[in-house]
Amino acid sequence: MTLNSGKYDVVILGTGASGLYAALNLDSDLNILLCSKADLKLSNSSLAQGGVAAVLDLVHDSYDLHFNDTMIAGGQVNNPVSVRTLVEEGPTDVLNIYKMGVDFDKNPDGSLNMTLEGGHSRHRIVHHRDSTGDAITTTLIEQVRRLRNVEIAEQTLCAQISRAESGFFLELIQNGEQFLVGASFVILATGGIGRVYKYTTNSAIATGDGIRMAYELGANIKDLDYIQFHPTAFAASPGRERFLISEAVRGEGAYLLNCHYERFMHRYDERLELAPRDKVSHSIMMEYRRTGSDRFYLDISRLDADFLKQRFPMIYARCLEEGIDLTKQPIPVFPCHHYLMGGIAVDLNSYTGVPRLYAVGECSNTGVHGKNRLASNSLLEALVFSKRAAKDINRRIHDPHFVAVHGAQPELQDGTAPLPEGLRTQIREIMQKAHFVIPDQSAAEKGLKTIEDIRTRLQNGKFKKTADYCEAKSLATVAALILRGAINR
Ligand SMILES: Cc1cc2nc3c(=O)[nH]c(=O)nc-3n(C[C@H](O)[C@H](O)[C@H](O)COP(=O)(O)OP(=O)(O)OC[C@H]3O[C@@H](n4cnc5c(N)ncnc54)[C@H](O)[C@@H]3O)c2cc1C
């Protein structure tokens, strides 16, 4: 949709699982603007492979077991009330998107197929082959497109949010043009921060814009240094975005090999290849130090080729595109950034504490993940807490004393200077060294100073407000917050 300056009841920034599900749960009499800064489907949600965790079989599984698994993975620093909410409400939301049409894999008897992933004590992951996120976003987008009260603005980046007397004004950029829209409520569903690293599994949108804008509005940003590094990202392709070789491949029996094509996990963890993500990443880095080589492999070629092609069609095809036939040869892998546990601190309704501002999905910190996310709990979190945000807004907006957005409109401003080259690369180099799998305190202290300087330069300069400029500002802010958190911890 081509944008006009106007006023909305709710503006949702983000069309991943959390933004879409929020739109679906807001009342149909509200006028809603839903923005994605790129194509609708370019998001971390679309990339999710493994599935969604939910207790759907109360005979063989229980909420207590899912609760305990989540707390153990999170190092027991999770918020227990949020975790309880997640595991008890999650099944309703998973069944709800199934009813909407998400094509989860089924058993021959028609029941939902539930698989196992690292850290889960029961089979409770529903999935669509190895491309669950794509199946979910496709269905949710179809559903949202049917809503007459929701305007969808693709390729529309929110550069800045300012507070009005009540509600907000948002500066949006579409096709290089700036627009100002008013919103009685804003839901940030802007996803993660992977692009602050040199290598990440995250999509190009993951630059932490929502976290930066919430920080500028005075929201509390919590535990940003709690970052998950996935041990087995595809390591032989150029470029920043690393294709993920799902946990499930190790689950099916793949061996991790060092540069000498030898198994090595026995040196570091008795659970071998099935140790949790953080332990496997850590073990790879220790083995790197021991051998001096960063060449690692994941080998599943001893299993039946037809089974592998059927079980991992997307991973098989992607590896083949890169010249690796996983049914015959080992896959080159190395750890890289994968997921952000910390984020904008929110309560059980995903409310940030900044009047009328909500944050949902990966940009938020509900406390469910603690120090380390349990596999397949993030899509669940995106669903459960975005619905809670929507319900809270439905309640508040229909209060008889509710006042819609109003106040003096800020002036749209722009500079002329182009974004200096190399700033983002500099930030990524620092982050990759200072706060990777094994953090480096002195690199963090030194790097923070440089990053603070970059941030000040970006904030004070008269730069042209392009997407690159806004994202560079977000990366600098997020990097500074991560390093400050890591140094203080
Ligand atoms: C490779 C991969 C595999 C994964 N596998 C799983 C899995 O199997 N199970 C699981 O539970 N989790 C998995 N995850 C994690 C999970 O996919 C994400 O945490 C979750 O989907 C995040 O959803 P979200 O709605 O918060 O954000 P996203 O889906 O990332 O969506 C963010 C949206 O925000 C928009 N946006 C950002 N900034 C702006 C801005 N300034 N203005 C306007 N719009 C903006 C983007 O355009 C995008 O639409 C995986 C992640 C990756 C990367």
XYZ file of C-alpha atoms and ligand atoms in Angstrom:
542
model
C 0.000 0.000 0.000
C 1.158 3.558 -0.724
C 1.351 5.450 2.484
C -0.473 8.648 3.443
C 0.067 10.625 6.577
C -2.835 9.716 8.856
C -3.852 8.517 12.296
C -4.346 4.953 13.424
C -5.584 3.243 16.542
C -2.640 0.863 16.429
C 0.554 0.794 14.370
C 2.350 -2.552 14.376
C 5.969 -2.520 13.243
C 6.867 -5.986 11.985
C 5.296 -8.759 9.945
C 6.960 -11.789 11.515
C 4.954 -14.244 13.593
C 4.524 -11.775 16.461
C 3.375 -8.765 14.416
C 0.987 -10.812 12.272
C -0.540 -12.635 15.235
C -0.983 -9.329 17.097
C -2.923 -7.966 14.093
C -5.118 -11.070 14.082
C -5.956 -10.647 17.765
C -6.788 -6.940 17.755
C -10.501 -6.096 17.631
C -11.934 -5.728 14.138
C -13.265 -2.214 14.833
C -9.739 -0.789 15.283
C -7.924 0.791 12.361
C -4.490 -0.714 12.158
C -1.360 -0.046 10.129
C 1.013 -3.009 9.788
C 4.496 -2.169 8.461
C 7.427 -4.244 7.323
C 10.606 -2.513 6.336
C 11.302 -5.049 3.582
C 9.137 -7.662 1.824
C 6.372 -9.041 4.020
C 8.039 -12.421 4.244
C 11.592 -11.298 4.928
C 11.868 -12.043 8.622
C 13.456 -14.424 11.110
C 10.040 -16.026 11.497
C 10.083 -17.130 7.868
C 13.482 -18.756 8.384
C 12.469 -20.913 11.377
C 13.134 -24.542 10.608
C 12.605 -26.810 13.616
C 9.121 -25.969 14.848
C 7.012 -24.734 17.743
C 7.065 -26.333 21.185
C 3.713 -26.942 22.902
C 2.245 -29.455 25.328
C -0.530 -30.948 23.217
C -0.525 -34.447 24.705
C -1.364 -34.297 28.396
C -1.063 -38.084 28.742
C 2.651 -38.312 27.916
C 3.652 -34.706 28.623
C 2.756 -31.969 31.117
C 3.024 -28.205 31.609
C 5.342 -28.875 34.558
C 7.762 -30.776 32.320
C 7.816 -28.027 29.683
C 8.190 -25.459 32.480
C 11.151 -27.356 33.961
C 12.871 -27.862 30.594
C 12.561 -24.138 29.868
C 13.929 -23.159 33.297
C 16.859 -25.580 33.022
C 17.825 -24.295 29.558
C 17.553 -20.715 30.847
C 19.880 -21.356 33.801
C 16.964 -20.850 36.254
C 17.136 -17.077 35.817
C 13.944 -17.048 33.691
C 10.867 -15.272 35.034
C 8.848 -18.255 36.340
C 5.491 -16.486 35.979
C 6.188 -15.713 32.314
C 7.328 -19.283 31.698
C 4.157 -20.645 33.329
C 2.084 -18.336 31.101
C 4.021 -19.471 28.020
C 3.624 -23.200 28.586
C -0.002 -23.095 29.740
C -1.377 -20.664 27.132
C 0.864 -21.774 24.254
C -1.099 -24.887 23.250
C -4.250 -22.802 22.591
C -2.336 -20.488 20.256
C -0.606 -23.341 18.436
C -3.960 -25.059 17.888
C -5.404 -21.726 16.813
C -2.852 -21.240 14.003
C -3.321 -24.907 13.047
C -7.044 -24.221 12.676
C -6.205 -21.147 10.593
C -4.472 -23.505 8.171
C -0.802 -23.966 9.151
C 0.103 -27.287 7.574
C 1.833 -29.041 10.486
C 3.134 -32.544 9.687
C 0.821 -35.387 10.702
C 1.163 -39.022 11.688
C -0.491 -41.707 9.546
C -3.483 -41.664 11.953
C -3.985 -37.925 11.315
C -2.701 -36.717 14.697
C -0.034 -33.996 14.791
C 3.502 -35.327 14.547
C 5.564 -34.149 17.503
C 9.315 -34.321 17.381
C 12.077 -33.990 19.974
C 14.762 -31.306 20.149
C 17.753 -30.710 22.416
C 16.732 -29.795 25.971
C 13.126 -31.067 25.658
C 12.292 -34.070 27.820
C 9.280 -35.013 25.672
C 8.281 -35.058 22.012
C 6.432 -31.734 21.811
C 7.649 -29.861 18.727
C 5.066 -29.474 15.984
C 6.617 -28.680 12.619
C 6.202 -28.431 8.879
C 9.109 -30.528 7.602
C 12.215 -28.341 8.084
C 10.522 -25.075 7.071
C 8.009 -24.437 9.846
C 8.449 -20.656 9.907
C 7.644 -20.308 6.246
C 4.465 -22.367 6.687
C 3.386 -20.235 9.661
C 4.037 -16.832 8.087
C 2.374 -17.859 4.815
C -0.837 -18.769 6.648
C -0.805 -15.758 8.973
C -0.228 -13.361 6.047
C -3.181 -14.924 4.204
C -5.334 -14.426 7.298
C -4.239 -10.821 7.858
C -4.865 -9.930 4.208
C -8.537 -10.811 4.800
C -8.891 -8.227 7.575
C -10.530 -5.075 6.248
C -9.372 -2.982 9.189
C -5.657 -3.655 8.599
C -3.610 -1.666 6.065
C -0.366 -3.375 5.125
C 2.625 -1.219 4.185
C 5.572 -3.180 2.789
C 9.027 -1.649 2.237
C 8.108 0.886 4.905
C 10.723 1.531 7.543
C 10.018 3.309 10.797
C 12.951 5.649 11.387
C 11.879 7.191 14.664
C 9.021 7.356 17.136
C 8.180 10.406 19.213
C 5.714 10.708 22.030
C 2.611 12.834 21.539
C 0.425 14.183 24.337
C -1.316 10.852 24.082
C 0.020 8.176 21.762
C 2.848 8.589 19.266
C 3.972 10.047 15.974
C 6.024 7.745 13.778
C 8.399 8.808 11.044
C 8.068 6.292 8.238
C 10.175 6.041 5.083
C 8.690 4.492 1.951
C 10.388 4.697 -1.451
C 12.782 7.290 -0.069
C 9.915 9.569 0.997
C 9.156 10.498 4.619
C 5.669 10.289 6.168
C 4.408 11.124 9.623
C 1.622 8.960 11.054
C -0.098 9.120 14.416
C -0.850 6.067 16.550
C -2.799 5.714 19.770
C -0.817 2.526 20.435
C 2.394 1.139 18.975
C 3.394 -2.514 18.981
C 7.074 -3.120 18.267
C 7.456 -6.514 16.591
C 10.745 -5.692 14.916
C 12.669 -8.905 15.629
C 16.295 -9.510 16.562
C 19.744 -8.010 16.206
C 21.768 -10.576 14.236
C 23.177 -8.028 11.809
C 25.273 -6.520 14.593
C 27.532 -9.572 14.077
C 29.782 -10.434 11.181
C 28.065 -13.807 10.763
C 24.494 -14.625 11.723
C 21.637 -16.931 10.816
C 19.286 -13.919 10.929
C 17.637 -12.256 7.952
C 18.677 -8.810 6.724
C 15.953 -7.072 8.739
C 17.531 -8.008 12.098
C 19.223 -4.714 12.929
C 17.602 -3.992 16.294
C 15.575 -0.964 15.132
C 12.742 -1.552 17.603
C 15.157 -1.879 20.505
C 16.887 1.362 19.515
C 13.589 3.246 19.186
C 12.292 1.901 22.513
C 15.563 2.912 24.168
C 15.223 6.422 22.722
C 11.703 6.560 24.207
C 13.063 5.672 27.642
C 12.072 1.995 27.800
C 14.077 -0.387 29.942
C 16.334 -2.606 27.809
C 17.241 -5.771 29.661
C 19.868 -8.533 29.345
C 20.944 -7.584 25.842
C 24.177 -9.508 26.363
C 22.213 -12.787 26.620
C 22.854 -13.942 23.086
C 22.558 -17.431 21.668
C 25.187 -18.660 19.215
C 24.146 -21.595 17.095
C 26.901 -24.216 16.844
C 26.201 -25.490 13.355
C 25.708 -22.755 10.779
C 26.811 -23.530 7.222
C 30.354 -22.186 7.001
C 31.452 -22.432 3.397
C 29.431 -19.693 1.712
C 30.431 -16.063 1.361
C 28.229 -13.358 2.859
C 26.951 -12.425 6.264
C 23.835 -14.564 6.448
C 24.658 -18.113 7.393
C 22.285 -20.894 6.588
C 21.337 -22.923 9.647
C 21.918 -26.646 9.846
C 19.131 -27.459 12.285
C 19.597 -29.101 15.666
C 17.416 -31.891 14.349
C 20.307 -33.070 12.132
C 22.343 -33.810 15.250
C 19.142 -35.199 16.752
C 19.038 -37.753 13.922
C 22.612 -38.829 14.692
C 25.052 -36.514 12.871
C 28.652 -36.477 14.141
C 30.620 -33.287 14.720
C 34.144 -33.528 13.325
C 37.246 -31.341 13.703
C 39.728 -30.368 10.975
C 41.195 -33.899 11.106
C 37.705 -35.374 10.491
C 37.737 -36.769 14.056
C 34.879 -36.648 16.565
C 35.810 -34.457 19.538
C 32.726 -33.771 21.690
C 33.789 -36.488 24.193
C 36.563 -34.102 25.331
C 34.043 -31.495 26.472
C 30.608 -32.956 27.258
C 29.353 -36.450 28.027
C 26.150 -35.756 26.064
C 28.387 -35.546 22.962
C 26.655 -34.039 19.913
C 23.349 -33.858 21.802
C 24.606 -31.392 24.403
C 22.638 -28.090 24.406
C 23.493 -25.423 21.832
C 25.628 -23.232 24.085
C 27.714 -26.207 25.239
C 28.308 -27.416 21.683
C 29.304 -23.912 20.523
C 31.647 -23.603 23.485
C 33.168 -27.030 22.762
C 33.817 -26.063 19.134
C 35.650 -22.923 20.247
C 37.748 -24.928 22.727
C 38.604 -27.453 20.019
C 39.477 -24.539 17.690
C 41.957 -23.347 20.323
C 43.334 -26.885 20.683
C 43.818 -27.631 16.973
C 44.372 -24.065 15.742
C 41.921 -24.651 12.886
C 38.429 -23.251 12.432
C 37.432 -26.046 10.053
C 34.582 -28.135 11.499
C 32.100 -30.526 9.920
C 28.739 -32.111 10.603
C 28.546 -35.585 9.102
C 25.252 -37.422 8.641
C 26.240 -39.237 5.435
C 26.131 -42.675 7.083
C 22.304 -42.523 7.221
C 20.071 -43.639 4.366
C 20.101 -41.050 1.569
C 16.356 -41.274 0.845
C 15.517 -40.803 4.512
C 17.750 -37.700 4.687
C 16.222 -36.132 1.573
C 12.732 -36.712 2.959
C 13.519 -35.577 6.516
C 15.587 -32.480 5.595
C 14.458 -31.395 2.123
C 15.322 -27.732 2.558
C 18.699 -28.302 4.223
C 19.551 -30.921 1.596
C 18.655 -28.540 -1.257
C 20.481 -25.560 0.272
C 23.656 -27.582 0.886
C 23.487 -28.872 -2.670
C 23.271 -25.280 -3.962
C 26.550 -24.683 -2.127
C 28.115 -27.773 -3.674
C 27.730 -30.105 -0.680
C 25.746 -33.337 -0.946
C 25.013 -34.144 2.694
C 24.071 -37.717 1.851
C 27.669 -38.290 0.702
C 29.957 -35.791 2.413
C 30.329 -33.824 5.670
C 28.858 -30.311 5.884
C 31.274 -27.474 6.833
C 29.921 -25.728 9.945
C 30.951 -23.107 12.506
C 29.105 -21.277 15.317
C 27.519 -17.928 14.607
C 25.040 -15.500 16.117
C 21.515 -16.903 16.191
C 19.095 -15.456 18.746
C 18.638 -12.655 21.280
C 17.229 -13.624 24.663
C 17.310 -10.090 26.095
C 15.407 -7.117 24.720
C 12.841 -4.473 25.625
C 11.654 -5.308 29.137
C 7.909 -5.995 29.197
C 5.287 -7.272 31.615
C 2.955 -10.242 31.095
C 0.915 -8.210 28.597
C 4.045 -7.225 26.671
C 3.606 -3.650 27.885
C 6.900 -1.723 28.092
C 5.946 0.807 30.756
C 6.300 3.666 28.230
C 2.650 4.771 27.983
C 0.903 2.891 25.133
C 4.049 1.172 23.865
C 4.149 -2.630 23.568
C 6.955 -4.935 22.422
C 6.471 -8.529 21.270
C 8.536 -11.377 19.838
C 12.307 -11.385 19.642
C 12.758 -7.650 20.302
C 11.062 -8.045 23.696
C 12.266 -9.510 26.949
C 9.378 -11.310 28.619
C 11.817 -13.265 30.783
C 10.769 -16.633 29.375
C 14.188 -17.563 28.011
C 16.470 -16.642 30.899
C 20.120 -16.898 29.836
C 19.517 -19.372 27.057
C 16.463 -20.140 24.951
C 15.091 -23.648 24.802
C 14.769 -24.703 21.145
C 11.395 -23.904 19.535
C 10.202 -21.736 22.421
C 10.601 -18.453 20.528
C 7.806 -18.856 17.994
C 5.659 -19.903 20.934
C 6.625 -16.762 22.834
C 5.892 -14.662 19.736
C 2.341 -16.067 19.594
C 1.434 -16.092 23.282
C 2.672 -12.626 24.172
C 1.558 -10.836 21.004
C -1.968 -12.109 21.648
C -1.703 -10.830 25.228
C -0.568 -7.411 23.965
C -3.492 -7.291 21.519
C -6.029 -8.228 24.198
C -4.647 -5.597 26.559
C -4.926 -2.921 23.854
C -8.493 -4.074 22.992
C -9.438 -3.605 26.629
C -7.745 -0.218 27.048
C -8.945 1.326 23.802
C -12.569 0.514 24.584
C -12.384 2.136 28.002
C -14.891 5.058 28.064
C -12.126 7.440 29.244
C -9.771 6.515 26.410
C -8.309 9.464 24.477
C -7.058 8.891 20.923
C -3.676 10.116 19.707
C -3.335 13.879 19.778
C -0.751 16.587 20.374
C 1.582 18.828 18.418
C 3.072 17.042 15.437
C 6.867 17.012 15.283
C 8.420 18.421 12.127
C 9.937 15.992 9.690
C 13.640 16.734 9.491
C 16.347 15.443 7.242
C 20.047 16.011 6.651
C 22.091 15.813 3.497
C 25.360 14.092 4.458
C 25.743 10.516 3.175
C 26.386 7.732 5.669
C 30.180 7.338 6.031
C 31.397 4.025 4.626
C 32.665 1.254 6.854
C 30.977 2.152 10.168
C 28.751 -0.924 10.203
C 31.661 -3.183 9.264
C 33.668 -1.701 12.123
C 30.857 -2.402 14.603
C 30.533 -5.998 13.364
C 34.267 -6.658 13.619
C 34.244 -5.423 17.218
C 31.214 -7.488 18.210
C 32.532 -10.643 16.592
C 35.692 -10.394 18.691
C 34.393 -8.908 21.947
C 31.149 -10.775 22.573
C 31.146 -14.053 20.696
C 30.853 -17.577 22.186
C 33.679 -16.977 24.665
C 33.470 -13.264 25.511
C 36.652 -11.179 25.621
C 36.433 -8.591 28.405
C 39.326 -6.395 27.301
C 38.130 -6.364 23.670
C 34.682 -5.413 24.993
C 36.028 -2.472 26.985
C 38.143 -1.208 24.109
C 35.381 -1.845 21.548
C 32.723 -0.073 23.581
C 34.650 3.188 23.392
C 34.827 3.031 19.592
C 31.170 2.082 19.331
C 30.082 4.940 21.635
C 32.058 7.323 19.385
C 30.331 5.957 16.264
C 26.953 6.300 17.931
C 27.552 9.907 18.959
C 28.762 10.713 15.451
C 25.633 9.195 13.908
C 23.311 10.951 16.332
C 24.828 14.398 16.022
C 25.659 14.504 12.315
C 23.267 15.919 9.708
C 22.899 12.662 7.800
C 20.346 11.875 5.130
C 17.672 9.671 6.721
C 18.025 6.558 4.624
C 17.346 2.977 5.684
C 21.121 2.420 5.879
C 21.542 5.394 8.169
C 18.686 4.334 10.484
C 20.006 0.777 10.648
C 23.559 1.952 11.340
C 22.197 3.975 14.277
C 20.342 0.886 15.525
C 23.427 -1.323 15.227
C 25.570 1.184 17.131
C 22.959 1.522 19.895
C 22.418 -2.217 20.233
C 26.167 -2.963 20.185
C 26.776 -0.371 22.897
C 23.988 -1.830 25.048
C 25.300 -5.384 24.619
C 28.868 -4.457 25.535
C 27.815 -2.253 28.459
C 25.707 -5.151 29.764
C 28.518 -7.656 29.311
C 31.087 -5.431 31.030
C 28.797 -4.709 33.998
C 27.690 -8.304 34.489
C 17.449 -19.598 10.846
C 16.519 -19.505 12.012
C 15.848 -20.634 12.459
C 14.981 -20.563 13.555
N 14.273 -21.672 13.948
C 13.356 -21.555 14.933
C 12.507 -22.653 15.284
O 12.581 -23.712 14.681
N 11.613 -22.484 16.288
C 11.488 -21.312 16.981
O 10.664 -21.220 17.893
N 12.270 -20.255 16.657
C 13.178 -20.340 15.649
N 13.936 -19.259 15.315
C 13.707 -17.987 16.023
C 12.390 -17.360 15.586
O 12.218 -17.563 14.203
C 12.350 -15.867 15.869
O 12.770 -15.594 17.150
C 10.931 -15.323 15.751
O 10.327 -15.806 14.603
C 10.964 -13.822 15.740
O 9.715 -13.351 15.320
P 9.410 -11.801 15.391
O 7.999 -11.638 14.936
O 9.755 -11.288 16.730
O 10.455 -11.118 14.377
P 10.742 -11.376 12.849
O 10.055 -12.580 12.371
O 12.195 -11.290 12.641
O 10.053 -10.105 12.130
C 10.564 -8.807 12.270
C 9.745 -7.840 11.413
O 10.037 -6.504 11.813
C 10.139 -5.673 10.670
N 10.957 -4.507 11.017
C 12.164 -4.474 11.634
N 12.571 -3.209 11.794
C 11.606 -2.415 11.280
C 11.464 -1.013 11.132
N 12.394 -0.137 11.542
N 10.342 -0.534 10.535
C 9.387 -1.390 10.071
N 9.477 -2.734 10.196
C 10.571 -3.233 10.784
C 10.753 -6.573 9.625
O 10.557 -6.036 8.322
C 10.006 -7.889 9.918
O 8.774 -7.864 9.235
C 14.811 -19.319 14.234
C 15.490 -18.194 13.789
C 16.339 -18.267 12.688
C 17.046 -17.034 12.237
